[in-house]
PDB file of C-alpha atoms in Angstrom:
ATOM      1  CA  MET A  27     110.263 154.267  91.792  1.00 40.00           C
ATOM      2  CA  GLY A  28     112.141 157.557  91.796  1.00 43.00           C
ATOM      3  CA  ASP A  29     112.512 157.543  95.709  1.00 47.00           C
ATOM      4  CA  GLY A  30     115.813 156.344  95.522  1.00 47.00           C
ATOM      5  CA  PHE A  31     114.809 152.908  97.206  1.00 47.00           C
ATOM      6  CA  PRO A  32     114.349 149.440  95.646  1.00 44.00           C
ATOM      7  CA  ALA A  33     111.607 148.751  93.399  1.00 39.00           C
ATOM      8  CA  ALA A  34     110.550 145.115  92.663  1.00 39.00           C
ATOM      9  CA  ASP A  35     113.828 144.558  91.089  1.00 44.00           C
ATOM     10  CA  GLY A  36     115.652 144.697  94.360  1.00 45.00           C
ATOM     11  CA  LEU A  37     118.087 147.284  93.476  1.00 51.00           C
ATOM     12  CA  LEU A  38     119.577 149.148  96.232  1.00 54.00           C
ATOM     13  CA  PRO A  39     120.886 152.581  96.121  1.00 60.00           C
ATOM     14  CA  PRO A  40     124.277 153.299  96.470  1.00 66.00           C
ATOM     15  CA  PRO A  41     125.772 153.901  99.892  1.00 65.00           C
ATOM     16  CA  ALA A  42     126.880 157.450  99.292  1.00 71.00           C
ATOM     17  CA  ARG A  43     123.092 158.174  98.673  1.00 70.00           C
ATOM     18  CA  LEU A  44     121.903 157.016 102.021  1.00 67.00           C
ATOM     19  CA  PRO A  45     122.648 160.082 104.116  1.00 72.00           C
ATOM     20  CA  ALA A  46     120.408 162.129 101.604  1.00 73.00           C
ATOM     21  CA  LEU A  47     117.798 159.556 101.900  1.00 68.00           C
ATOM     22  CA  LEU A  48     117.716 159.695 105.654  1.00 68.00           C
ATOM     23  CA  GLN A  49     117.468 163.607 105.539  1.00 73.00           C
ATOM     24  CA  ALA A  50     114.535 163.301 103.228  1.00 69.00           C
ATOM     25  CA  TRP A  51     113.159 160.897 105.802  1.00 65.00           C
ATOM     26  CA  LYS A  52     113.772 163.268 108.621  1.00 68.00           C
ATOM     27  CA  ARG A  53     111.730 166.117 106.777  1.00 72.00           C
ATOM     28  CA  THR A  54     108.823 163.837 105.644  1.00 66.00           C
ATOM     29  CA  GLY A  55     108.530 161.712 108.366  1.00 60.00           C
ATOM     30  CA  ARG A  56     108.222 158.401 106.337  1.00 56.00           C
ATOM     31  CA  LEU A  57     110.006 155.938 104.463  1.00 56.00           C
ATOM     32  CA  PRO A  58     109.228 154.514 101.082  1.00 54.00           C
ATOM     33  CA  ALA A  59     107.677 150.846 101.448  1.00 54.00           C
ATOM     34  CA  LEU A  60     110.721 148.590 102.496  1.00 54.00           C
ATOM     35  CA  HIS A  61     108.370 145.558 102.680  1.00 49.00           C
ATOM     36  CA  ARG A  62     108.936 144.991  98.873  1.00 57.00           C
ATOM     37  CA  LEU A  63     112.614 143.843  99.618  1.00 63.00           C
ATOM     38  CA  ARG A  64     113.904 140.651 100.095  1.00 76.00           C
ATOM     39  CA  LEU A  65     115.626 139.868 103.394  1.00 79.00           C
ATOM     40  CA  PRO A  66     119.176 140.055 102.093  1.00 82.00           C
ATOM     41  CA  GLU A  67     118.651 143.513 100.500  1.00 82.00           C
ATOM     42  CA  ALA A  68     116.555 144.812 103.539  1.00 82.00           C
ATOM     43  CA  THR A  69     119.571 143.862 105.940  1.00 86.00           C
ATOM     44  CA  GLY A  70     121.889 145.549 103.774  1.00 86.00           C
ATOM     45  CA  LEU A  71     120.081 148.699 103.464  1.00 85.00           C
ATOM     46  CA  ALA A  72     119.630 148.493 107.421  1.00 86.00           C
ATOM     47  CA  ARG A  73     123.626 148.082 107.886  1.00 88.00           C
ATOM     48  CA  GLY A  74     123.980 150.929 105.388  1.00 86.00           C
ATOM     49  CA  MET A  75     121.436 153.205 107.509  1.00 86.00           C
ATOM     50  CA  LEU A  76     123.105 152.292 110.590  1.00 87.00           C
ATOM     51  CA  HIS A  77     126.453 153.510 109.335  1.00 85.00           C
ATOM     52  CA  ALA A  78     125.068 156.443 107.910  1.00 84.00           C
ATOM     53  CA  LEU A  79     123.374 157.279 111.369  1.00 84.00           C
ATOM     54  CA  GLY A  80     126.956 156.926 112.830  1.00 86.00           C
ATOM     55  CA  ILE A  81     126.053 153.838 114.860  1.00 88.00           C
ATOM     56  CA  PRO A  82     129.393 152.409 115.907  1.00 88.00           C
ATOM     57  CA  PRO A  83     130.072 148.978 114.742  1.00 86.00           C
ATOM     58  CA  GLY A  84     131.768 148.017 117.860  1.00 89.00           C
ATOM     59  CA  LEU A  85     128.521 147.657 119.642  1.00 88.00           C
ATOM     60  CA  ARG A  86     127.708 143.980 120.674  1.00 86.00           C
ATOM     61  CA  ALA A  87     124.302 144.380 119.214  1.00 87.00           C
ATOM     62  CA  TRP A  88     125.826 145.340 115.975  1.00 88.00           C
ATOM     63  CA  ALA A  89     125.924 141.473 115.117  1.00 85.00           C
ATOM     64  CA  PHE A  90     122.076 141.523 114.950  1.00 90.00           C
ATOM     65  CA  LEU A  91     120.737 144.971 114.691  1.00 91.00           C
ATOM     66  CA  PRO A  92     120.815 145.037 110.620  1.00 90.00           C
ATOM     67  CA  GLU A  93     119.266 141.601 110.706  1.00 90.00           C
ATOM     68  CA  MET A  94     116.470 142.683 113.230  1.00 91.00           C
ATOM     69  CA  ALA A  95     115.771 146.018 110.979  1.00 89.00           C
ATOM     70  CA  GLY A  96     115.738 143.721 107.699  1.00 86.00           C
ATOM     71  CA  LEU A  97     113.370 141.196 109.482  1.00 85.00           C
ATOM     72  CA  THR A  98     110.821 144.082 110.607  1.00 84.00           C
ATOM     73  CA  ALA A  99     111.019 145.511 107.120  1.00 80.00           C
ATOM     74  CA  VAL A 100     110.161 142.560 105.189  1.00 78.00           C
ATOM     75  CA  HIS A 101     107.816 141.141 107.833  1.00 77.00           C
ATOM     76  CA  PRO A 102     106.270 144.122 109.806  1.00 77.00           C
ATOM     77  CA  PRO A 103     104.113 141.820 111.992  1.00 80.00           C
ATOM     78  CA  LEU A 104     107.154 141.068 114.042  1.00 81.00           C
ATOM     79  CA  LEU A 105     107.026 144.371 115.601  1.00 83.00           C
ATOM     80  CA  THR A 106     103.608 143.584 117.111  1.00 84.00           C
ATOM     81  CA  ASP A 107     105.045 141.576 119.689  1.00 84.00           C
ATOM     82  CA  MET A 108     108.780 141.863 119.538  1.00 88.00           C
ATOM     83  CA  THR A 109     109.494 140.000 123.148  1.00 90.00           C
ATOM     84  CA  HIS A 110     107.686 136.965 121.901  1.00 88.00           C
ATOM     85  CA  GLY A 111     108.398 137.201 118.170  1.00 87.00           C
ATOM     86  CA  LEU A 112     111.370 139.075 117.044  1.00 88.00           C
ATOM     87  CA  TYR A 113     113.708 138.732 119.859  1.00 91.00           C
ATOM     88  CA  PRO A 114     113.650 134.997 120.305  1.00 89.00           C
ATOM     89  CA  LEU A 115     114.058 134.685 116.447  1.00 88.00           C
ATOM     90  CA  ILE A 116     117.169 136.590 116.450  1.00 89.00           C
ATOM     91  CA  ALA A 117     118.224 134.887 119.828  1.00 90.00           C
ATOM     92  CA  ARG A 118     117.909 131.405 118.030  1.00 88.00           C
ATOM     93  CA  MET A 119     119.773 132.761 115.215  1.00 87.00           C
ATOM     94  CA  HIS A 120     122.626 133.868 117.022  1.00 87.00           C
ATOM     95  CA  GLY A 121     122.748 131.177 119.951  1.00 90.00           C
ATOM     96  CA  MET A 122     121.781 133.920 122.539  1.00 90.00           C
ATOM     97  CA  THR A 123     118.955 134.318 125.089  1.00 92.00           C
ATOM     98  CA  SER A 124     115.797 136.625 124.257  1.00 90.00           C
ATOM     99  CA  GLY A 125     116.856 138.933 127.222  1.00 91.00           C
ATOM    100  CA  ALA A 126     120.421 139.392 125.760  1.00 91.00           C
ATOM    101  CA  VAL A 127     118.764 140.531 122.488  1.00 90.00           C
ATOM    102  CA  GLU A 128     116.660 142.789 124.280  1.00 88.00           C
TER     103      GLU A 128
END
């Protein structure tokens, strides 16, 4: 829709565009509606944003951080009770405990 983020067609901005989008987010304090994304696109976008923010891929949590961000973008209610919703879901997906995810 002109904001650089995917519209209903699910197209993602090129990775080179992510730093500029993050700067715009810092200025305005909001991101475009990510809930319109499908999970694979939301996860890919989250991965690109984490890279653009300089989060080191060597972190143990890197294996599931993009998935967590993608899941919450497409299903925001997971943010209301992370310890009983999001963490157990990610833990089951990765064969971990909820505490390890937290």
